[in-house]
C-alpha atoms as an extended CHARMM CRD file, in Angstrom:
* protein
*
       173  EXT
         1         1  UNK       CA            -16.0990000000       18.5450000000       -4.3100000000  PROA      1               0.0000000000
         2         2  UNK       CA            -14.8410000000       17.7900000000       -0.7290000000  PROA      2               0.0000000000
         3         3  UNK       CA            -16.7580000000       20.8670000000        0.2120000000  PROA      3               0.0000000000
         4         4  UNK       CA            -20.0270000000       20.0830000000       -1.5090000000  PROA      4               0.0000000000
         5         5  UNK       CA            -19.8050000000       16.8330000000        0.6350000000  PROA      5               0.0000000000
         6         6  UNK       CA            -19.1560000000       18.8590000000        3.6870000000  PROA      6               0.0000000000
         7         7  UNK       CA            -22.3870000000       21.0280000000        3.0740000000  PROA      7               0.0000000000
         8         8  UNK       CA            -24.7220000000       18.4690000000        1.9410000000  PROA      8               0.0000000000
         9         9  UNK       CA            -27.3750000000       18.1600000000        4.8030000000  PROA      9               0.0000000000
        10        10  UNK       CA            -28.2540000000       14.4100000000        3.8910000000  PROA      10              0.0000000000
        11        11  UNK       CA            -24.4600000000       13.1270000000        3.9080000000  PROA      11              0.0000000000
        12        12  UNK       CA            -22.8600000000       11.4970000000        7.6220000000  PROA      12              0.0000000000
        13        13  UNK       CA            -20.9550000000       13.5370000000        9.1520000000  PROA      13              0.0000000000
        14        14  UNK       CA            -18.5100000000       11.0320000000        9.4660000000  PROA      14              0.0000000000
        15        15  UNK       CA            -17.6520000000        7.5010000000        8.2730000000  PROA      15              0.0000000000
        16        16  UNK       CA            -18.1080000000        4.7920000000       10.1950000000  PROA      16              0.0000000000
        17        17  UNK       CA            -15.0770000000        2.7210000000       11.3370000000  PROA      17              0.0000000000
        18        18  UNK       CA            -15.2000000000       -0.9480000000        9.9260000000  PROA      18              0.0000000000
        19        19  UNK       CA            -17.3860000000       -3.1730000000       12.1650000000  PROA      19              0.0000000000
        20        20  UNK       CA            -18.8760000000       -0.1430000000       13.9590000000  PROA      20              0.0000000000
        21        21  UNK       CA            -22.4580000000       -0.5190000000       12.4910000000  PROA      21              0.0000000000
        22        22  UNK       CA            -22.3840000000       -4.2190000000       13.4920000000  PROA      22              0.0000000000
        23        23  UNK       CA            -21.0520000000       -3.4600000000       17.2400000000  PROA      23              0.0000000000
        24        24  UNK       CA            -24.2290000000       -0.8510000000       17.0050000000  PROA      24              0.0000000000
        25        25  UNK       CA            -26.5760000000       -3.5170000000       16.4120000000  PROA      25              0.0000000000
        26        26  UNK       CA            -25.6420000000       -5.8610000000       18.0710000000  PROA      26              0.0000000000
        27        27  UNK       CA            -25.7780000000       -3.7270000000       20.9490000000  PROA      27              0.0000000000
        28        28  UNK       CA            -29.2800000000       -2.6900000000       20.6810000000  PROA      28              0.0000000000
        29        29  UNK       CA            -30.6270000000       -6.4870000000       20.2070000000  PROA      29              0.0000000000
        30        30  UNK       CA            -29.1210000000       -7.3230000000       23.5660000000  PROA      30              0.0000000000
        31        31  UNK       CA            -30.7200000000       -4.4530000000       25.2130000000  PROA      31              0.0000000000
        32        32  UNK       CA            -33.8480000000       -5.9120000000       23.9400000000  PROA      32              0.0000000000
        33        33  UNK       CA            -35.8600000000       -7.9130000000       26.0520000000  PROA      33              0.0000000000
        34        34  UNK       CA            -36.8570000000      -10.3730000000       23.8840000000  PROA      34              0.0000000000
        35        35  UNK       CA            -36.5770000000      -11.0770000000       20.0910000000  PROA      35              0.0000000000
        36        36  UNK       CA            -37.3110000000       -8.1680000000       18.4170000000  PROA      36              0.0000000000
        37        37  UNK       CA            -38.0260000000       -7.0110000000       14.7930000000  PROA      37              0.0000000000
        38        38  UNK       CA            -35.1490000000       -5.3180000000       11.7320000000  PROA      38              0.0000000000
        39        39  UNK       CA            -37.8350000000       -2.5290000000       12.4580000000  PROA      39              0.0000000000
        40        40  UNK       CA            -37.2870000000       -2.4000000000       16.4120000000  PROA      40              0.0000000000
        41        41  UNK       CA            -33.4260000000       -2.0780000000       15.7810000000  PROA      41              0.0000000000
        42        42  UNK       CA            -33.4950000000        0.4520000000       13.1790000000  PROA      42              0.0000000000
        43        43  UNK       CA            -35.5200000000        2.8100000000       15.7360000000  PROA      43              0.0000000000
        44        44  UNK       CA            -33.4760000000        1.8920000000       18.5840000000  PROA      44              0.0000000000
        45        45  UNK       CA            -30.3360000000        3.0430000000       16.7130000000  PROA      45              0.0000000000
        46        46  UNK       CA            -31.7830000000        6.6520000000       15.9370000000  PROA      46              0.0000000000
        47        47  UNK       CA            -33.9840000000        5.8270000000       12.4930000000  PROA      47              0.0000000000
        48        48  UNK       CA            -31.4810000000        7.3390000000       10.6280000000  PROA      48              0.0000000000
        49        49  UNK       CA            -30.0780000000        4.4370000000        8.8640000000  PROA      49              0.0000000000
        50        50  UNK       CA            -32.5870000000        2.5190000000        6.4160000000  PROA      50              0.0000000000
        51        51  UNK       CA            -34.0710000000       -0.4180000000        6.9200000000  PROA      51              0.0000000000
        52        52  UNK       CA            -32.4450000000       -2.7180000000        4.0450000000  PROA      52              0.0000000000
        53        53  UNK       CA            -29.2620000000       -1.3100000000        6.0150000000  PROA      53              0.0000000000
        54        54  UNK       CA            -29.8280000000       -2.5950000000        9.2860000000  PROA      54              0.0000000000
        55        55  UNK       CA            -31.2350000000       -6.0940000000        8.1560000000  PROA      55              0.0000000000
        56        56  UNK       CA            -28.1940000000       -6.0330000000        5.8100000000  PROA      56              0.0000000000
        57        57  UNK       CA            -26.3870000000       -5.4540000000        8.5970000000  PROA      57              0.0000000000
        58        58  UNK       CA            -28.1560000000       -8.3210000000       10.7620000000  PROA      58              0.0000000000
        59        59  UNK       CA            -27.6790000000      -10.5030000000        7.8750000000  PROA      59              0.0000000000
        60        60  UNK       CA            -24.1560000000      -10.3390000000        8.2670000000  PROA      60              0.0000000000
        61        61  UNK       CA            -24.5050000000      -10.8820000000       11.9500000000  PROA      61              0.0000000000
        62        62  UNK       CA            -26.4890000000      -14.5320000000       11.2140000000  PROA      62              0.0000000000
        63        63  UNK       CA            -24.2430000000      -15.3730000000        9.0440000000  PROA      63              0.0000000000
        64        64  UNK       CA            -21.0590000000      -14.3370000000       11.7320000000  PROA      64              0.0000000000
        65        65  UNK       CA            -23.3050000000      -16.7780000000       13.8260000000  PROA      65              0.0000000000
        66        66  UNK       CA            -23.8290000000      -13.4740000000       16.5350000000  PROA      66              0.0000000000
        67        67  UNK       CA            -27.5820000000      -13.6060000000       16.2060000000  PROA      67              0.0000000000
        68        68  UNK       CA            -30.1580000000      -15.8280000000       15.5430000000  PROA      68              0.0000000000
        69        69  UNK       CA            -33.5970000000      -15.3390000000       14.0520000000  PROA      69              0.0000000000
        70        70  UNK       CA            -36.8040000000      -17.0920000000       13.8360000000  PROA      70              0.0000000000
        71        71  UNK       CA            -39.6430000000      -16.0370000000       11.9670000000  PROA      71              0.0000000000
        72        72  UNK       CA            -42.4790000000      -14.5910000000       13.7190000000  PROA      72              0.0000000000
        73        73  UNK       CA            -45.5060000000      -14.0620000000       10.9110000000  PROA      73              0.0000000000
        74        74  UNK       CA            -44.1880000000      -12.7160000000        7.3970000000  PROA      74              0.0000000000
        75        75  UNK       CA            -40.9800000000      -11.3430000000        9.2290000000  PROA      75              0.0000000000
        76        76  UNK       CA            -38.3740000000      -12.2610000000       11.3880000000  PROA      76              0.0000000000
        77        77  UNK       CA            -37.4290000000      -11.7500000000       14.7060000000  PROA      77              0.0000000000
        78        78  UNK       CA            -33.3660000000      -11.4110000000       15.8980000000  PROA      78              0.0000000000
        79        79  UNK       CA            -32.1630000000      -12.3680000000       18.6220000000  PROA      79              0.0000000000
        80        80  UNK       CA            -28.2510000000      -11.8500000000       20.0890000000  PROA      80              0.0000000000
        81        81  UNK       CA            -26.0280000000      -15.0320000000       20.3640000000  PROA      81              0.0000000000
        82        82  UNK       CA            -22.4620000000      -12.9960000000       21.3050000000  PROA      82              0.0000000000
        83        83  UNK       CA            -21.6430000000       -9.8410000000       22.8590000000  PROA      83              0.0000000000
        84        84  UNK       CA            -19.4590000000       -7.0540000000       21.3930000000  PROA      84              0.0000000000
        85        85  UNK       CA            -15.9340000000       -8.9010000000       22.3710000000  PROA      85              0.0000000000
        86        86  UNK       CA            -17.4390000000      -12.2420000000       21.0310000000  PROA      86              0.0000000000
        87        87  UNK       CA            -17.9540000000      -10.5610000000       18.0820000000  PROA      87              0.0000000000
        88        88  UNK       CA            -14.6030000000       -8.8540000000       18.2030000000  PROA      88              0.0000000000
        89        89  UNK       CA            -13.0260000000      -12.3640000000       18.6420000000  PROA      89              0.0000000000
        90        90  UNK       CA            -14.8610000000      -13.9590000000       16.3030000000  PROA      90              0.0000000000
        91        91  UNK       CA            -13.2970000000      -11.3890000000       13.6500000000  PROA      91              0.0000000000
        92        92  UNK       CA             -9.7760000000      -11.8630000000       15.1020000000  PROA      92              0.0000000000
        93        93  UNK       CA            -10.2140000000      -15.8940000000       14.6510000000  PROA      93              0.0000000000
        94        94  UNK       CA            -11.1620000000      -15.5030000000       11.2500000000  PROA      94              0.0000000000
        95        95  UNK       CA             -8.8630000000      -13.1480000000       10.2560000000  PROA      95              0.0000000000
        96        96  UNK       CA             -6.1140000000      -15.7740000000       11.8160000000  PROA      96              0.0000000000
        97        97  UNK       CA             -7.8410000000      -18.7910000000       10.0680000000  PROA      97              0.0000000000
        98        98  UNK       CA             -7.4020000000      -16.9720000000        7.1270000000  PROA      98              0.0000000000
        99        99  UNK       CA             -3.5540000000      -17.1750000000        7.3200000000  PROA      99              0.0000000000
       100       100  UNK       CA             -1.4490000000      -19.9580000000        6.0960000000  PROA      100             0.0000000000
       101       101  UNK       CA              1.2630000000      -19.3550000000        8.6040000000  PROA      101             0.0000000000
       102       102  UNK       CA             -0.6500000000      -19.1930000000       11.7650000000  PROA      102             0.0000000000
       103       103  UNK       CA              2.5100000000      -19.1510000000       14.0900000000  PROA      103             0.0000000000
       104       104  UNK       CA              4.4490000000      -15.8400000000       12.7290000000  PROA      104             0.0000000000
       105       105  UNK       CA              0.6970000000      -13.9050000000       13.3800000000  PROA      105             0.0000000000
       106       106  UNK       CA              0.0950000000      -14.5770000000       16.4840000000  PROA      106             0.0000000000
       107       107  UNK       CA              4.0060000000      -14.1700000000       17.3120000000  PROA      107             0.0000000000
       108       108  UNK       CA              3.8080000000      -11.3570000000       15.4330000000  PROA      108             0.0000000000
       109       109  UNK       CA              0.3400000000      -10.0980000000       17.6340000000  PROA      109             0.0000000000
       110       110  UNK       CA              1.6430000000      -11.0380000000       20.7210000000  PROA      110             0.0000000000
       111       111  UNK       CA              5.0780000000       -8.9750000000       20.4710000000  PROA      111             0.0000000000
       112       112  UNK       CA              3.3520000000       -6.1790000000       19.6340000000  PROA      112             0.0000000000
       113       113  UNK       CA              0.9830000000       -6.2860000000       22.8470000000  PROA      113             0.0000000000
       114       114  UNK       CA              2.0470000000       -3.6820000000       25.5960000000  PROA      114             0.0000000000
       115       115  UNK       CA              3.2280000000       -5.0030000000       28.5840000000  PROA      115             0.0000000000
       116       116  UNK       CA             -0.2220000000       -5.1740000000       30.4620000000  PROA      116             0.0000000000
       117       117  UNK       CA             -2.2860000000       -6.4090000000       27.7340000000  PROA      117             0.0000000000
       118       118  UNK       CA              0.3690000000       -9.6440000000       28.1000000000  PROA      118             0.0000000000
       119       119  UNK       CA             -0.0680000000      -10.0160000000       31.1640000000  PROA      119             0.0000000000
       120       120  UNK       CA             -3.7590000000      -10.2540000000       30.3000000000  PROA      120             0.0000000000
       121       121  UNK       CA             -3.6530000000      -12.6290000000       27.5300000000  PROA      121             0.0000000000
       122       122  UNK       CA             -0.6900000000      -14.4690000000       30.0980000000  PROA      122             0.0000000000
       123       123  UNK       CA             -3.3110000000      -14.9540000000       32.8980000000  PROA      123             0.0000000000
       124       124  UNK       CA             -6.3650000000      -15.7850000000       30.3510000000  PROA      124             0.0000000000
       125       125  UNK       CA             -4.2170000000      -18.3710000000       28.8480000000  PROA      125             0.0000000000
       126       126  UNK       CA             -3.0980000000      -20.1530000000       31.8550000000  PROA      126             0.0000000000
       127       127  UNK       CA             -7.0070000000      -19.9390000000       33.6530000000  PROA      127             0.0000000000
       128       128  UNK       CA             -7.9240000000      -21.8700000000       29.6970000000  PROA      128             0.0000000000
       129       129  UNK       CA             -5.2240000000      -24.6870000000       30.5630000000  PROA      129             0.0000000000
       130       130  UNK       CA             -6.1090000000      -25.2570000000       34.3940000000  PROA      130             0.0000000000
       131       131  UNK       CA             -9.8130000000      -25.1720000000       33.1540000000  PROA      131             0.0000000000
       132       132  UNK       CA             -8.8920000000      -27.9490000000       30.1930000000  PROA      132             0.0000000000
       133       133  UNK       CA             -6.8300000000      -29.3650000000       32.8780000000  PROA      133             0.0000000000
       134       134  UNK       CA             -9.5760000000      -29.9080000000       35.4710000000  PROA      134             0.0000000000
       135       135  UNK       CA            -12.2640000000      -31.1110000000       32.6610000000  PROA      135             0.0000000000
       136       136  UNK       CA             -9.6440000000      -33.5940000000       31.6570000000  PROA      136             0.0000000000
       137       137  UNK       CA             -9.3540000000      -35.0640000000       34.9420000000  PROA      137             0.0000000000
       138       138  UNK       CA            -13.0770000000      -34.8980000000       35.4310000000  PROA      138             0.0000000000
       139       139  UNK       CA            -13.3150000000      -36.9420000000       32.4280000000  PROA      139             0.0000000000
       140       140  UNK       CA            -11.2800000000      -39.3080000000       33.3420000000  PROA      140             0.0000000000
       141       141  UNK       CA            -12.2350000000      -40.0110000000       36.7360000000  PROA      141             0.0000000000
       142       142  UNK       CA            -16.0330000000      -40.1300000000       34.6640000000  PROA      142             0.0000000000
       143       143  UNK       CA            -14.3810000000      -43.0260000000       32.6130000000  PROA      143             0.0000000000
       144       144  UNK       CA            -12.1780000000      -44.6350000000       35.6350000000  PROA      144             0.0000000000
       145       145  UNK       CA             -9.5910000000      -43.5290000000       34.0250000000  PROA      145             0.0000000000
       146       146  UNK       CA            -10.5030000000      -45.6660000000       30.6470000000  PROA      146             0.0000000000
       147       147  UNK       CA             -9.6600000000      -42.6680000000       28.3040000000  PROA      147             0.0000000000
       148       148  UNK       CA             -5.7980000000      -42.8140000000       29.3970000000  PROA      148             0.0000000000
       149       149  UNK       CA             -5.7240000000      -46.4230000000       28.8460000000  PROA      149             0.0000000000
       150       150  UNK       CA             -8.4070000000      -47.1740000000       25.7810000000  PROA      150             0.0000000000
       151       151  UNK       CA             -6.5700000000      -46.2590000000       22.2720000000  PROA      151             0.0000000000
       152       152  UNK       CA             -7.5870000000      -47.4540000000       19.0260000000  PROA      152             0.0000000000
       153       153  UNK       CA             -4.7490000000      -48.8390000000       17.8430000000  PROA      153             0.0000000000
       154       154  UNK       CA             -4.6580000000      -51.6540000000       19.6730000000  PROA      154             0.0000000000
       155       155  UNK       CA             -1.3310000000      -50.9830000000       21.3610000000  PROA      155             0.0000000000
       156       156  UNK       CA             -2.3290000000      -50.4240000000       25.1070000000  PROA      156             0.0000000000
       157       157  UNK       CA             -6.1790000000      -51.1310000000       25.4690000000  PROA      157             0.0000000000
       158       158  UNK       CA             -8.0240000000      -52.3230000000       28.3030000000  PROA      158             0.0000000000
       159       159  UNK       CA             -7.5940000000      -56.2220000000       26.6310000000  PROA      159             0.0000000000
       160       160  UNK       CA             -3.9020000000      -56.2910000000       28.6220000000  PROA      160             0.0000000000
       161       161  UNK       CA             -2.0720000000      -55.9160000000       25.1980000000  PROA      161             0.0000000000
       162       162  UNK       CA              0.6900000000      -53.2320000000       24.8400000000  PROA      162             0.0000000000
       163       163  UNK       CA              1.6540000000      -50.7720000000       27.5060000000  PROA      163             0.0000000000
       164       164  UNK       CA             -1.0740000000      -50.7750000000       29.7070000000  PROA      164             0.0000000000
       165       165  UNK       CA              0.2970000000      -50.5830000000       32.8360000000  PROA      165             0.0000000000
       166       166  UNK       CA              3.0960000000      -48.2250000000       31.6310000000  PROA      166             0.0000000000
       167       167  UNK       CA              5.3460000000      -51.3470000000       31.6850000000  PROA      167             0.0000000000
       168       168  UNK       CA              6.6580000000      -52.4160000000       27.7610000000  PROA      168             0.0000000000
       169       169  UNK       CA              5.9050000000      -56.2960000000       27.2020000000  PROA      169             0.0000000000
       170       170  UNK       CA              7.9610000000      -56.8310000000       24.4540000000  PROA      170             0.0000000000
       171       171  UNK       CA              5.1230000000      -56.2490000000       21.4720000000  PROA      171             0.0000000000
       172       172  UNK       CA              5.8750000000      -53.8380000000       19.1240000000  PROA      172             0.0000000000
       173       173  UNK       CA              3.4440000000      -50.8990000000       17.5710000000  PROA      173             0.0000000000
């Protein structure tokens, strides 16, 4: 049987690895130069796949939120929203928001990085906190500083109640 397969003119030579079809399509929509048809992309990647494939495939892609389409006429036109590593992220968050025990993954992920791939995630990580760092500030400075002192509960707002200042009065949450 595994030789009949081998022979058979109209079988892949190969299987595609998981997500590769996606990567391939996604690829071709952002060499586009403007929102193109499930037609455009199926004879950008070769013609060999069929067309329910690839706008199965784009479905998937919409519903990923990596493209967008709009309908031009009686079809649609796609359009990329993410790039090949957005997509590749995308995958890893859901795969982690499909966890229950978030913390053990991602220690588990992390150990298993080798050394210079840490030091890439290391240096990624730290550029995201002085980024959140510097939009905090930004906001605040926005605000005069209201967000540090403004909370909800009514224990520190800008009415002179609580801890205000960063000096206790004596009132209790």
């Amino acid at each position: 049987m595994a030789q009949r397969d081998r022979e058979d003119p109209h079988r892949p030579s190969r299987r595609r690895g998981q997500g590769e079809l996606e990567s391939q399509v996604l690829g071709a929509l952002r060499e586009a130069q403007a929102p193109v048809t499930a037609a455009w992309v199926q004879e950008r990647l070769g013609g060999d796949l069929a067309y329910t494939t690839v706008v199965t495939i784009l479905t998937r892609l919409l519903a990923k939120d990596a493209v967008a389409r709009e309908r031009r006429g009686r079809s649609f036109v796609w359009r990329p929203t993410a790039d090949v590593a957005g997509l590749a992220a995308l995958k890893m968050r859901r795969l982690l928001d499909g966890e229950s025990d978030r913390e053990a993954v991602l220690a588990s992920f992390v150990t298993a990085l080798p050394p210079d791939d840490e030091q890439v995630l290391r240096a990624l990580l730290e550029t995201a906190h002085a980024t959140d760092r510097s939009d905090a500030a930004d906001r605040s400075d926005a605000t005069g500083g209201a967000e540090a002192t403004d909370r909800s509960d009514g224990a520190g707002g800008a009415d002179g109640v609580g801890e205000a200042d960063g000096v206790p009065d004596g009132t209790e949450d």
